[in-house]
Coordinates of C-alpha atoms in Angstrom, one line a residue:
Chain A
M489 CA 9.9 29.4 29.0
T490 CA 11.8 26.2 28.6
M491 CA 15.2 26.5 27.0
I492 CA 16.0 23.0 25.7
A493 CA 19.7 22.4 26.0
D494 CA 19.7 18.6 26.3
R495 CA 18.1 16.4 23.8
A496 CA 18.6 13.3 26.0
R497 CA 15.4 14.4 27.8
F498 CA 13.4 13.4 24.8
D499 CA 15.1 10.0 24.5
I500 CA 14.4 8.6 28.0
A501 CA 11.2 6.5 28.1
A502 CA 8.8 7.1 30.9
T503 CA 8.3 4.0 33.0
A504 CA 4.5 3.8 32.7
T505 CA 3.2 0.4 31.9
P506 CA 0.6 0.3 29.1
R507 CA -2.7 -1.3 30.0
F508 CA -3.0 -3.2 26.8
R509 CA -0.4 -3.8 24.1
S510 CA -1.2 -6.0 21.2
A511 CA 1.1 -8.7 20.1
P512 CA 3.4 -7.7 17.1
G513 CA 2.0 -8.0 13.6
L514 CA -1.2 -7.2 12.0
N515 CA -4.2 -9.4 11.4
E516 CA -8.0 -9.2 11.2
K517 CA -8.4 -10.4 14.8
L518 CA -6.4 -7.4 16.0
V519 CA -8.4 -4.9 13.9
R520 CA -11.7 -6.3 15.2
K521 CA -10.3 -6.1 18.7
I522 CA -9.3 -2.4 18.3
S523 CA -12.8 -1.5 17.0
E524 CA -14.4 -3.4 19.8
Q525 CA -12.3 -1.8 22.5
K526 CA -13.3 1.6 21.2
N527 CA -16.9 0.7 20.9
E528 CA -17.1 1.9 17.3
P529 CA -20.1 1.9 15.0
A530 CA -20.2 -0.8 12.3
W531 CA -19.3 1.5 9.5
M532 CA -15.9 2.2 11.1
L533 CA -15.1 -1.5 11.6
E534 CA -15.9 -2.0 7.9
K535 CA -13.6 0.8 6.9
R536 CA -10.8 -0.8 9.0
L537 CA -11.3 -4.2 7.5
L538 CA -11.2 -2.7 4.0
G539 CA -8.0 -0.9 4.9
L540 CA -6.5 -4.1 6.2
R541 CA -7.4 -6.1 3.0
L542 CA -5.9 -3.4 0.7
Y543 CA -2.8 -3.1 2.8
Q544 CA -2.1 -6.8 2.6
E545 CA -2.5 -6.7 -1.2
T546 CA -0.3 -3.6 -1.8
S547 CA 3.5 -3.5 -2.0
L548 CA 5.9 -0.9 -0.6
P549 CA 6.6 2.1 -2.8
N550 CA 9.4 1.6 -5.3
W551 CA 10.7 5.2 -5.0
G552 CA 12.0 7.3 -2.2
P553 CA 14.1 6.6 0.8
D554 CA 15.1 3.1 1.8
L555 CA 12.3 1.5 3.9
S556 CA 13.9 -2.0 4.2
G557 CA 14.7 -1.4 7.9
L558 CA 11.0 -1.1 8.6
D559 CA 9.9 -4.2 10.4
L560 CA 6.2 -4.2 9.7
E561 CA 5.6 -7.6 11.3
G562 CA 7.5 -6.7 14.5
I563 CA 5.5 -3.6 15.4
S564 CA 2.8 -3.6 18.1
Y565 CA -0.1 -1.7 16.4
F566 CA -2.2 -0.9 19.4
V567 CA -1.1 0.3 22.8
E568 CA -3.5 1.8 25.3
P569 CA -1.9 3.6 28.3
N570 CA -2.8 3.1 31.9
A571 CA -5.2 5.9 32.2
K572 CA -8.7 7.1 31.3
E573 CA -9.1 10.5 29.6
E574 CA -8.9 13.3 32.1
K575 CA -10.2 16.8 32.0
S576 CA -7.8 18.3 34.5
W577 CA -4.0 18.1 34.2
D578 CA -3.5 17.3 37.9
A579 CA -5.6 14.2 37.7
V580 CA -3.4 12.5 35.1
P581 CA -1.2 9.7 36.6
P582 CA 2.2 10.9 37.9
E583 CA 4.4 8.8 35.6
I584 CA 2.6 10.0 32.5
R585 CA 2.6 13.5 33.7
A586 CA 6.3 13.3 34.4
A587 CA 6.9 12.2 30.8
F588 CA 5.2 15.3 29.5
E589 CA 6.7 17.6 32.0
R590 CA 10.1 16.5 30.8
I591 CA 9.2 17.7 27.3
G592 CA 8.0 20.9 28.7
L593 CA 4.4 20.6 28.0
P594 CA 2.9 22.3 31.1
Q595 CA 4.7 25.6 30.2
A596 CA 3.5 25.4 26.6
E597 CA -0.1 24.7 27.8
R598 CA -0.4 27.5 30.3
N599 CA -0.3 30.5 28.2
I600 CA -2.3 31.4 25.1
F601 CA -3.6 28.1 23.9
A602 CA -7.3 27.3 24.2
G603 CA -7.3 23.6 24.8
V604 CA -4.7 20.9 24.9
G605 CA -5.1 17.2 24.0
A606 CA -2.0 15.2 25.0
Q607 CA -1.7 11.8 23.6
F608 CA 0.3 9.0 25.2
D609 CA 0.7 6.0 23.0
S610 CA -2.7 5.3 21.5
S611 CA -5.2 7.2 23.6
I612 CA -5.9 10.8 24.4
I613 CA -5.4 11.2 28.1
Y614 CA -6.0 14.7 28.7
H615 CA -8.3 17.0 26.8
R616 CA -9.7 20.3 27.8
L617 CA -11.9 22.7 25.9
K618 CA -12.4 26.3 26.9
E619 CA -16.0 27.0 27.7
R620 CA -16.6 29.9 25.3
F621 CA -15.6 27.8 22.3
R622 CA -18.0 25.1 23.3
A623 CA -20.7 27.7 23.5
K624 CA -20.0 28.8 20.0
G625 CA -20.5 25.3 18.8
V626 CA -16.8 24.5 18.1
I627 CA -16.1 20.8 18.5
F628 CA -12.6 20.0 19.7
E629 CA -12.7 16.3 20.7
N630 CA -10.4 13.3 20.6
M631 CA -11.1 11.2 17.5
D632 CA -12.1 8.1 19.3
A633 CA -14.9 9.9 21.1
A634 CA -15.9 11.8 18.1
V635 CA -16.6 8.6 16.1
R636 CA -19.1 7.7 18.7
E637 CA -20.6 11.1 19.6
Y638 CA -20.7 12.7 16.1
S639 CA -21.0 9.6 14.1
D640 CA -22.9 11.0 11.1
L641 CA -20.6 14.0 10.7
V642 CA -17.5 11.9 11.0
K643 CA -18.8 9.2 8.7
K644 CA -19.3 11.7 6.0
Y645 CA -15.7 13.0 6.1
F646 CA -13.4 10.4 7.6
M647 CA -11.3 8.9 4.9
T648 CA -13.9 9.5 2.2
S649 CA -13.0 12.3 -0.3
C650 CA -9.9 13.7 1.3
V651 CA -7.6 10.8 1.9
P652 CA -9.5 7.7 0.8
V653 CA -8.7 4.3 2.3
N654 CA -7.0 3.2 -0.9
D655 CA -4.7 6.2 -1.3
H656 CA -1.4 4.4 -0.7
K657 CA -0.1 1.5 1.4
F658 CA 0.4 3.5 4.6
A659 CA -3.0 5.1 4.3
M660 CA -4.5 1.6 4.1
L661 CA -2.5 0.6 7.2
H662 CA -3.7 3.7 8.9
A663 CA -7.3 3.0 8.1
A664 CA -6.9 -0.4 9.6
V665 CA -5.2 0.5 12.9
W666 CA -5.8 4.2 13.5
S667 CA -6.2 5.2 17.1
G668 CA -6.6 8.5 18.8
G669 CA -6.1 11.9 17.2
T670 CA -8.2 15.1 17.1
F671 CA -11.5 16.0 15.6
I672 CA -12.3 19.6 15.1
Y673 CA -15.4 21.2 13.7
V674 CA -15.8 25.0 13.4
P675 CA -19.3 26.2 12.6
P676 CA -20.0 28.8 9.9
G677 CA -18.6 32.2 10.5
V678 CA -16.9 31.3 13.8
K679 CA -13.4 32.6 14.2
V680 CA -11.3 30.7 16.8
E681 CA -8.8 33.5 17.9
I682 CA -6.6 31.2 20.0
P683 CA -4.7 28.4 18.4
L684 CA -5.9 24.9 19.3
Q685 CA -3.2 22.5 19.9
A686 CA -2.5 18.8 20.7
Y687 CA 0.9 17.4 21.8
F688 CA 1.5 13.8 21.5
R689 CA 4.2 11.3 22.2
M690 CA 5.1 7.8 21.3
N691 CA 6.5 5.8 24.1
S692 CA 6.5 2.1 23.6
P693 CA 9.2 -0.2 22.1
H694 CA 7.9 -1.2 18.6
G695 CA 4.9 1.0 19.3
G696 CA 3.4 2.7 16.2
Q697 CA 1.6 6.0 16.1
F698 CA -1.5 6.1 14.0
E699 CA -3.4 9.1 15.1
H700 CA -6.0 10.6 12.8
T701 CA -6.8 14.3 12.7
L702 CA -9.9 15.5 11.0
I703 CA -10.6 19.2 10.7
I704 CA -13.8 20.6 9.2
A705 CA -13.9 24.4 8.9
D706 CA -17.3 25.3 7.8
R707 CA -18.1 28.3 5.6
G708 CA -16.4 31.5 6.6
S709 CA -14.7 30.1 9.7
D710 CA -11.1 30.7 10.8
L711 CA -8.9 28.3 12.7
H712 CA -5.3 27.8 13.7
Y713 CA -4.3 24.3 14.8
I714 CA -0.9 23.3 16.1
E715 CA 0.7 20.0 16.6
G716 CA 4.1 19.2 18.0
C717 CA 5.4 15.8 19.0
S718 CA 8.3 13.9 20.4
A719 CA 9.2 10.3 21.0
P720 CA 11.9 8.6 22.9
R721 CA 14.6 6.5 21.2
Y722 CA 14.9 2.8 21.1
A723 CA 17.1 0.2 19.5
S724 CA 14.3 -1.2 17.3
S725 CA 12.4 0.9 14.8
S726 CA 9.1 2.4 15.3
L727 CA 6.6 3.7 12.8
H728 CA 4.4 6.8 12.6
A729 CA 1.7 6.5 9.9
G730 CA -0.7 9.2 10.9
C731 CA -3.2 11.0 8.7
V732 CA -4.5 14.6 8.7
E733 CA -7.5 15.5 6.7
I734 CA -8.7 19.1 6.4
F735 CA -11.8 20.4 4.8
V736 CA -11.7 24.1 4.2
M737 CA -15.1 25.2 3.1
E738 CA -16.1 28.3 1.2
G739 CA -14.5 31.4 2.5
A740 CA -12.9 29.7 5.5
R741 CA -9.3 29.7 6.5
V742 CA -7.3 27.0 8.3
R743 CA -3.7 27.4 9.4
Y744 CA -2.1 24.0 10.3
S745 CA 1.2 24.2 12.0
S746 CA 3.2 21.1 13.0
I747 CA 6.6 20.4 14.4
E748 CA 7.5 16.8 14.0
N749 CA 10.3 15.7 16.2
W750 CA 10.1 11.9 16.4
S751 CA 13.1 10.1 17.6
K752 CA 16.0 9.1 15.4
N753 CA 14.8 5.5 14.7
T754 CA 11.3 6.3 13.8
Y755 CA 9.9 5.9 10.3
N756 CA 7.6 8.9 9.8
L757 CA 5.3 8.1 6.9
N758 CA 2.6 10.6 7.3
T759 CA -0.2 11.7 5.0
K760 CA -1.6 15.3 5.2
R761 CA -4.1 16.7 2.8
A762 CA -6.5 19.6 2.5
L763 CA -9.5 20.1 0.2
V764 CA -10.0 23.8 -0.3
D765 CA -13.3 25.2 -1.6
K766 CA -14.2 28.5 -3.2
N767 CA -12.3 31.5 -1.8
A768 CA -10.9 29.5 1.0
T769 CA -7.4 29.3 2.3
I770 CA -5.1 26.7 3.7
E771 CA -1.8 27.5 5.3
W772 CA 0.7 24.7 6.1
L773 CA 3.6 25.3 8.4
N774 CA 5.8 22.3 8.8
G775 CA 8.9 21.7 10.8
N776 CA 10.5 18.3 10.3
L777 CA 13.3 17.7 12.7
G778 CA 13.5 14.2 14.1
S779 CA 12.8 10.7 12.8
G780 CA 15.2 8.5 11.0
T781 CA 13.3 8.4 7.7
T782 CA 10.5 10.7 6.8
M783 CA 8.2 10.6 3.8
L784 CA 5.8 13.5 4.1
Y785 CA 4.1 15.4 1.3
P786 CA 1.4 17.8 2.5
C787 CA -1.1 18.2 -0.3
S788 CA -3.5 21.0 -1.1
V789 CA -6.3 20.4 -3.6
L790 CA -7.6 23.7 -4.7
R791 CA -11.0 22.7 -6.0
G792 CA -13.0 25.9 -5.6
E793 CA -12.6 29.0 -7.5
G794 CA -10.2 31.5 -5.9
A795 CA -8.9 29.0 -3.4
R796 CA -5.4 29.6 -2.0
S797 CA -2.6 27.5 -0.6
E798 CA 0.4 28.7 1.3
S799 CA 3.0 26.3 2.5
L800 CA 6.1 27.0 4.6
G801 CA 8.4 24.1 5.6
I802 CA 11.7 23.4 7.2
A803 CA 13.4 20.0 7.1
F804 CA 16.5 19.3 9.1
A805 CA 18.5 16.2 8.5
G806 CA 21.4 15.4 10.8
P807 CA 23.5 12.2 11.0
G808 CA 21.6 9.1 9.9
Q809 CA 18.5 11.0 8.9
N810 CA 16.7 11.1 5.6
Q811 CA 14.0 13.7 5.2
D812 CA 12.1 13.2 2.0
T813 CA 9.5 15.9 1.9
G814 CA 7.7 18.1 -0.5
T815 CA 4.5 20.0 -0.9
K816 CA 1.9 19.0 -3.5
V817 CA -0.5 21.6 -4.8
I818 CA -3.2 20.5 -7.3
H819 CA -5.1 23.3 -9.0
T820 CA -8.3 22.2 -10.5
A821 CA -10.4 25.4 -10.3
P822 CA -9.8 28.7 -12.0
R823 CA -8.1 31.7 -10.3
T824 CA -6.6 29.7 -7.6
S825 CA -3.1 30.5 -6.4
S826 CA -0.4 28.9 -4.3
T827 CA 3.0 29.7 -2.9
T828 CA 5.3 27.1 -1.5
T829 CA 8.5 27.7 0.4
S830 CA 10.7 24.9 1.5
K831 CA 14.0 25.3 3.4
S832 CA 16.1 22.3 4.2
I833 CA 19.3 21.9 6.1
A834 CA 21.6 18.8 5.9
V835 CA 24.5 18.2 8.2
G836 CA 26.8 15.4 9.3
G837 CA 25.7 13.0 6.6
G838 CA 22.0 13.8 6.6
V839 CA 20.0 13.6 3.4
T840 CA 17.3 16.1 2.5
T841 CA 15.1 15.6 -0.5
Y842 CA 12.5 17.9 -1.9
R843 CA 9.9 16.1 -3.9
G844 CA 7.1 18.5 -4.6
L845 CA 4.4 18.9 -7.2
V846 CA 2.5 21.7 -8.8
R847 CA -0.3 20.6 -11.0
V848 CA -2.6 22.8 -13.0
G849 CA -5.6 21.1 -14.5
R850 CA -7.2 21.8 -17.9
K851 CA -10.1 23.8 -16.4
A852 CA -8.0 25.8 -14.1
D853 CA -7.7 29.2 -15.8
E854 CA -5.5 32.0 -14.6
V855 CA -3.7 30.1 -12.0
K856 CA -0.6 31.5 -10.3
A857 CA 1.8 29.2 -8.5
T858 CA 5.3 29.8 -7.2
V859 CA 7.7 27.4 -5.5
V860 CA 10.9 28.3 -3.8
C861 CA 13.0 25.5 -2.4
D862 CA 16.4 26.2 -0.9
A863 CA 18.7 23.7 0.6
L864 CA 21.6 24.4 2.8
M865 CA 24.4 21.9 3.2
L866 CA 26.7 22.4 6.1
D867 CA 29.4 19.9 5.2
N868 CA 30.6 17.4 2.6
E869 CA 29.0 14.3 4.1
S870 CA 25.5 15.7 3.6
V871 CA 23.3 15.3 0.6
A872 CA 20.7 17.6 -0.8
Q873 CA 18.3 16.6 -3.6
T874 CA 15.4 18.3 -5.3
Y875 CA 13.0 16.8 -7.7
P876 CA 10.3 19.4 -8.2
S877 CA 7.6 18.3 -10.6
I878 CA 5.4 20.7 -12.5
K879 CA 2.6 19.7 -14.8
V880 CA 0.6 22.4 -16.4
E881 CA -2.4 21.7 -18.7
N882 CA -3.8 25.2 -19.0
Q883 CA -2.3 27.8 -21.2
T884 CA -3.3 30.8 -19.0
A885 CA -1.4 29.6 -16.0
E886 CA 1.7 31.3 -14.6
V887 CA 3.9 28.9 -12.8
A888 CA 7.4 29.5 -11.5
H889 CA 9.8 27.5 -9.5
E890 CA 13.3 28.2 -8.2
A891 CA 15.7 26.5 -6.0
R892 CA 19.2 27.0 -4.7
V893 CA 21.5 24.5 -3.1
G894 CA 24.8 25.4 -1.4
K895 CA 26.6 26.1 1.7
I896 CA 26.9 29.2 3.9
G897 CA 29.0 31.8 2.2
D898 CA 32.5 32.3 3.6
E899 CA 32.0 36.1 3.6
E900 CA 28.9 35.8 5.8
I901 CA 30.8 33.7 8.3
F902 CA 33.8 36.0 8.2
Y903 CA 31.6 39.1 8.8
L904 CA 30.1 37.6 11.9
M905 CA 33.4 36.3 13.2
S906 CA 34.9 39.7 12.7
R907 CA 32.2 41.0 15.0
G908 CA 33.3 38.6 17.8
L909 CA 31.2 35.5 17.3
K910 CA 32.9 32.1 17.2
E911 CA 32.5 30.1 14.0
D912 CA 29.9 27.7 15.3
A913 CA 27.8 30.5 16.8
A914 CA 28.1 32.3 13.5
T915 CA 26.9 29.2 11.6
R916 CA 24.0 28.7 13.9
M917 CA 23.0 32.4 13.6
I918 CA 23.0 32.1 9.8
V919 CA 21.0 28.9 9.8
S920 CA 18.5 30.6 12.1
G921 CA 18.2 33.4 9.5
F922 CA 17.8 30.8 6.7
V923 CA 14.8 29.4 8.4
E924 CA 13.4 32.7 9.6
T925 CA 10.7 32.8 6.9
V926 CA 9.1 29.8 8.5
T927 CA 9.7 30.3 12.2
K928 CA 8.4 33.8 12.3
S929 CA 5.0 32.4 11.3
L930 CA 4.9 30.1 14.3
P931 CA 3.6 31.2 17.7
L932 CA 6.5 32.4 19.8
E933 CA 6.8 29.3 22.0
Y934 CA 7.2 27.1 19.0
A935 CA 9.5 29.4 17.2
V936 CA 11.8 29.4 20.2
E937 CA 11.6 25.7 20.7
L938 CA 12.2 25.1 17.0
N939 CA 15.2 27.3 17.0
K940 CA 16.6 25.7 20.0
L941 CA 16.0 22.2 18.6
I942 CA 17.9 23.2 15.4
D943 CA 20.7 24.6 17.5
L944 CA 20.9 21.4 19.5
E945 CA 20.9 19.2 16.4
M946 CA 23.7 21.3 14.9
E947 CA 25.7 21.2 18.1
R948 CA 25.6 17.4 18.0
S949 CA 26.3 17.1 14.3
V950 CA 29.0 19.6 13.6
A951 CA 32.3 18.2 14.8
Chain B
M916 CA -5.4 12.2 -27.9
K917 CA -2.6 11.1 -25.7
M918 CA -1.5 7.6 -24.9
A919 CA -2.6 6.2 -21.6
G920 CA 0.6 4.4 -20.9
L921 CA -0.7 0.8 -20.8
F922 CA 1.9 -0.3 -23.3
E923 CA 5.2 1.2 -24.3
P924 CA 4.4 3.4 -27.3
K925 CA 6.6 3.4 -30.4
V926 CA 9.2 6.1 -30.1
D927 CA 9.8 7.7 -33.5
V928 CA 13.0 9.5 -32.7
Q929 CA 15.3 8.4 -29.9
I930 CA 18.6 10.0 -29.3
E931 CA 20.8 8.8 -26.5
N932 CA 24.0 10.6 -26.0
S933 CA 26.8 10.1 -23.7
V934 CA 29.4 12.8 -23.6
V935 CA 32.5 13.2 -21.5
V936 CA 33.7 16.7 -21.3
A937 CA 37.4 16.4 -20.5
R938 CA 39.6 18.4 -18.1
G939 CA 39.5 22.1 -18.9
E940 CA 37.3 21.7 -21.9
A941 CA 34.2 23.7 -22.7
R942 CA 31.4 22.4 -24.9
T943 CA 28.1 23.8 -26.0
L944 CA 25.4 21.4 -27.0
T945 CA 22.5 22.8 -29.0
E946 CA 19.5 20.7 -29.8
R947 CA 16.4 21.8 -31.6
V948 CA 13.5 19.4 -31.4
I949 CA 10.6 19.9 -33.7
A950 CA 7.7 17.4 -33.4
A951 CA 4.3 17.3 -35.0
G952 CA 1.6 14.9 -36.0
N953 CA 1.7 11.8 -33.8
E954 CA 5.4 11.8 -33.3
R955 CA 7.0 10.7 -30.1
V956 CA 10.5 12.0 -29.5
R957 CA 12.8 10.9 -26.7
L958 CA 16.1 12.6 -26.0
A959 CA 18.3 11.3 -23.2
R960 CA 21.7 12.7 -22.7
T961 CA 24.3 12.0 -20.0
I962 CA 27.2 14.3 -19.7
I963 CA 30.2 13.7 -17.4
L964 CA 32.3 16.7 -16.4
E965 CA 35.9 16.3 -15.4
E966 CA 37.9 18.9 -13.5
G967 CA 37.5 22.4 -14.8
A968 CA 35.2 21.3 -17.6
R969 CA 32.2 23.3 -18.7
V970 CA 29.2 22.4 -20.7
E971 CA 26.2 24.5 -21.8
T972 CA 23.2 22.8 -23.2
R973 CA 20.7 24.8 -25.2
T974 CA 17.6 22.9 -26.1
T975 CA 14.5 24.2 -27.8
V976 CA 11.3 22.3 -28.4
E977 CA 8.6 23.2 -30.8
A978 CA 5.8 20.7 -30.7
T979 CA 2.3 20.7 -32.1
G980 CA -0.4 18.2 -33.2
N981 CA -0.3 15.1 -30.9
A982 CA 3.4 15.1 -30.5
V983 CA 4.9 13.9 -27.2
V984 CA 8.4 15.0 -26.4
E985 CA 10.5 13.6 -23.6
I986 CA 13.8 15.0 -22.6
T987 CA 15.9 13.7 -19.8
D988 CA 19.3 15.1 -19.3
R989 CA 21.8 14.2 -16.6
I990 CA 24.9 16.1 -16.1
I991 CA 27.3 14.5 -13.7
H992 CA 29.9 16.7 -12.1
R993 CA 32.9 14.5 -11.2
G994 CA 35.7 17.0 -11.2
A995 CA 36.3 20.1 -9.1
R996 CA 35.4 23.5 -10.5
S997 CA 33.2 22.0 -13.2
T998 CA 30.4 24.1 -14.6
S999 CA 27.1 23.3 -16.2
V1000 CA 24.4 25.5 -17.6
Q1001 CA 21.2 23.8 -18.9
I1002 CA 18.7 26.0 -20.7
A1003 CA 15.6 24.6 -22.2
R1004 CA 12.7 26.5 -23.9
A1005 CA 9.6 24.7 -25.1
V1006 CA 6.7 26.0 -27.2
L1007 CA 3.7 23.8 -27.2
D1008 CA 0.7 24.1 -29.4
G1009 CA -2.2 21.8 -30.5
F1010 CA -2.4 18.8 -28.3
A1011 CA 1.3 18.5 -27.8
S1012 CA 2.9 17.4 -24.5
A1013 CA 6.5 17.8 -23.3
L1014 CA 8.3 16.4 -20.3
I1015 CA 11.6 18.2 -19.9
K1016 CA 13.7 16.9 -17.1
T1017 CA 17.1 18.4 -16.5
G1018 CA 19.4 17.0 -13.9
A1019 CA 22.7 18.0 -12.3
V1020 CA 24.4 15.4 -10.1
I1021 CA 27.2 16.8 -8.0
E1022 CA 29.4 14.1 -6.7
Q1023 CA 31.5 14.4 -3.6
S1024 CA 34.7 15.1 -5.6
A1025 CA 33.2 18.1 -7.4
T1026 CA 34.2 20.9 -5.1
D1027 CA 33.4 24.4 -6.2
A1028 CA 31.1 23.1 -8.9
V1029 CA 28.5 25.4 -10.4
A1030 CA 25.3 24.1 -11.9
T1031 CA 22.4 26.1 -13.2
E1032 CA 19.2 24.8 -14.8
R1033 CA 16.4 26.8 -16.4
I1034 CA 13.4 25.4 -18.1
D1035 CA 10.7 27.7 -19.6
A1036 CA 7.6 26.5 -21.3
L1037 CA 5.1 28.4 -23.4
L1038 CA 1.6 27.0 -23.9
L1039 CA -0.1 28.3 -27.0
S1040 CA -3.3 26.2 -26.9
P1041 CA -5.7 25.0 -24.3
D1042 CA -4.9 21.4 -24.9
A1043 CA -1.2 21.5 -24.7
D1044 CA 0.7 20.6 -21.5
A1045 CA 4.2 21.0 -20.2
R1046 CA 6.1 19.2 -17.4
P1047 CA 9.3 20.9 -16.6
V1048 CA 11.3 19.0 -13.9
P1049 CA 14.6 20.5 -13.0
T1050 CA 16.4 18.3 -10.5
L1051 CA 19.5 18.5 -8.3
E1052 CA 21.4 15.8 -6.4
V1053 CA 24.2 17.4 -4.5
K1054 CA 26.8 15.6 -2.4
N1055 CA 29.3 18.3 -1.9
H1056 CA 28.5 21.4 0.0
R1057 CA 31.0 23.8 -1.5
V1058 CA 29.0 24.4 -4.6
T1059 CA 26.6 26.9 -6.2
C1060 CA 23.6 25.2 -7.6
S1061 CA 20.3 26.7 -8.6
H1062 CA 17.5 25.9 -10.9
G1063 CA 14.3 27.5 -12.1
A1064 CA 11.3 26.6 -14.2
T1065 CA 8.4 28.5 -15.5
V1066 CA 5.3 27.7 -17.5
G1067 CA 3.3 30.5 -19.0
H1068 CA 1.6 32.1 -22.0
L1069 CA 2.3 34.9 -24.4
D1070 CA 2.4 38.2 -22.8
R1071 CA -0.8 40.1 -23.8
E1072 CA 0.9 43.5 -23.4
A1073 CA 3.7 42.5 -25.8
L1074 CA 1.1 41.3 -28.3
F1075 CA -0.8 44.5 -28.1
Y1076 CA 2.3 46.5 -28.5
L1077 CA 3.3 44.8 -31.7
M1078 CA -0.3 44.9 -33.2
S1079 CA -0.5 48.6 -32.4
R1080 CA 2.6 48.9 -34.6
G1081 CA 0.7 47.6 -37.6
M1082 CA 1.4 43.8 -37.4
D1083 CA -1.5 41.4 -37.6
E1084 CA -2.0 39.0 -34.7
K1085 CA -0.5 36.0 -36.4
M1086 CA 2.7 37.8 -37.3
A1087 CA 2.9 39.2 -33.8
R1088 CA 2.6 35.8 -32.2
T1089 CA 5.1 34.3 -34.5
L1090 CA 7.6 37.0 -33.7
L1091 CA 7.1 36.6 -29.9
V1092 CA 7.5 32.8 -30.1
E1093 CA 10.6 33.2 -32.2
A1094 CA 12.0 35.6 -29.6
F1095 CA 11.2 33.1 -26.8
L1096 CA 13.0 30.4 -28.7
T1097 CA 16.1 32.4 -29.1
I1098 CA 18.5 31.4 -26.4

């Protein structure tokens, strides 16, 4: 198992030369070119053009972290790497393989995961699906191919009712220039016992990541999907405006785990949303470590009776980072329930903000919702903010929210030091315990990597 | 019927308060808001705490009819060892709506500050709605800050208990609501 001790390995760009990189800036010609390159059906091109039009007419949000450093005109919106999609790991070109091996992907891939899609810039290079899942009718495909091969199915669900094209400025941008990503369909009653995962990386100066993940879990199915990503560091800013849409149909369960570890000068403006039907469950597991500025608010819409949402999240903000995250749960059906747990850590001048929402609609009888958001500040330069919003329009609801902000207690540190640990080791151990609720729900490899990453961040941030 | 927000509705009662609680002083601010009919009430208070100062705000809201109540409080901790306690309880009936936003801002100079916020809302009718928003902005790590918010309904068991002691339903509800509003 890889023990990550040196973050520099994430920040070195691989030397692969992209096959096609579009000129900076965004215009209709580029959008048409992207669609043509991917050989898309007409309906997808129309959606892209709609997205572009809306994007150009919409202004930046007037709330949240400062986005003035984001140079939207200077970004290259489409980069295709120098390789075709490969089914076998060994056939992937050496420089690209080296980039992933540096991150530790091969080890992660070898063990319990069913299939791995690895994304380099804007295309899926490597994608493998285990035979038995294919036999059961499970579709695990890269998004570009799925648009062509499963056109009708994708057309029904892609940016229609979950995250519509006009949702917000960065969803509009996403609709125009999205590229790559994962499409998963699980047929009724099928339980995918092994987590499916995709690991992707951004590797181009001014390159943006706009991958789209669409998961459809049909009635009674069960799926665990994991995403983890890393990007190298450059002097100019880069942008990640991805989108994840999840449809959890009656009685199904989807667990979506993701570790986002973009490099320090990335703007991570991601959209994640799940529509949950009757008696179905969505479980979100989020680890937000990297990126300079993040705006990420995973949202569960509980629209079927008895639907459930569970969300566990960690946000870590070190020097120069601003993590603005929060979970949104919207209860529109009766007897739905949700629990949200958010843990944030701010150190060395980092800023963490929790901006969540619990909304109970008029017809949503007997709803139970709880939110716990705790923030740990490790020094005086850091900032922790919480703005939880609760809106309840039904009198039978039971909604509770609690939050605590503070530092590690002196007694706890003293206790560990009196047992022989040095102060920084004691601090790291306590931070590890603070995030344990979330890490213990991740598969072991990710839990270990997450803990190591947090350790590393703290080493570099705490003087 | 509630306003859609296309224009700025007339505010019937607006109270804007700015209070500085001086070094070592302790203040308790109690506010009772009662709104009915089509009234719109807005309450905005900013309280600045110097070193060792303590403030406790106790706000109760009783709203019915088409009333809309908006409370935005901000307590700014400037001095070290300052303490704030914000407690708000709202009972909403009819078509009433309440936004209760409490805020504690801990500046870098406020070491060992303590801030607690608690907002509880009780909904008595199917058309009422509550929006509790407790917020925290913390810039100093040597602090103890917490907040909590709940929205709920009258406890059926408690109602049953009182009625089984001979009270009629109306009286039992009144008693429970009064208890809820006693901070």
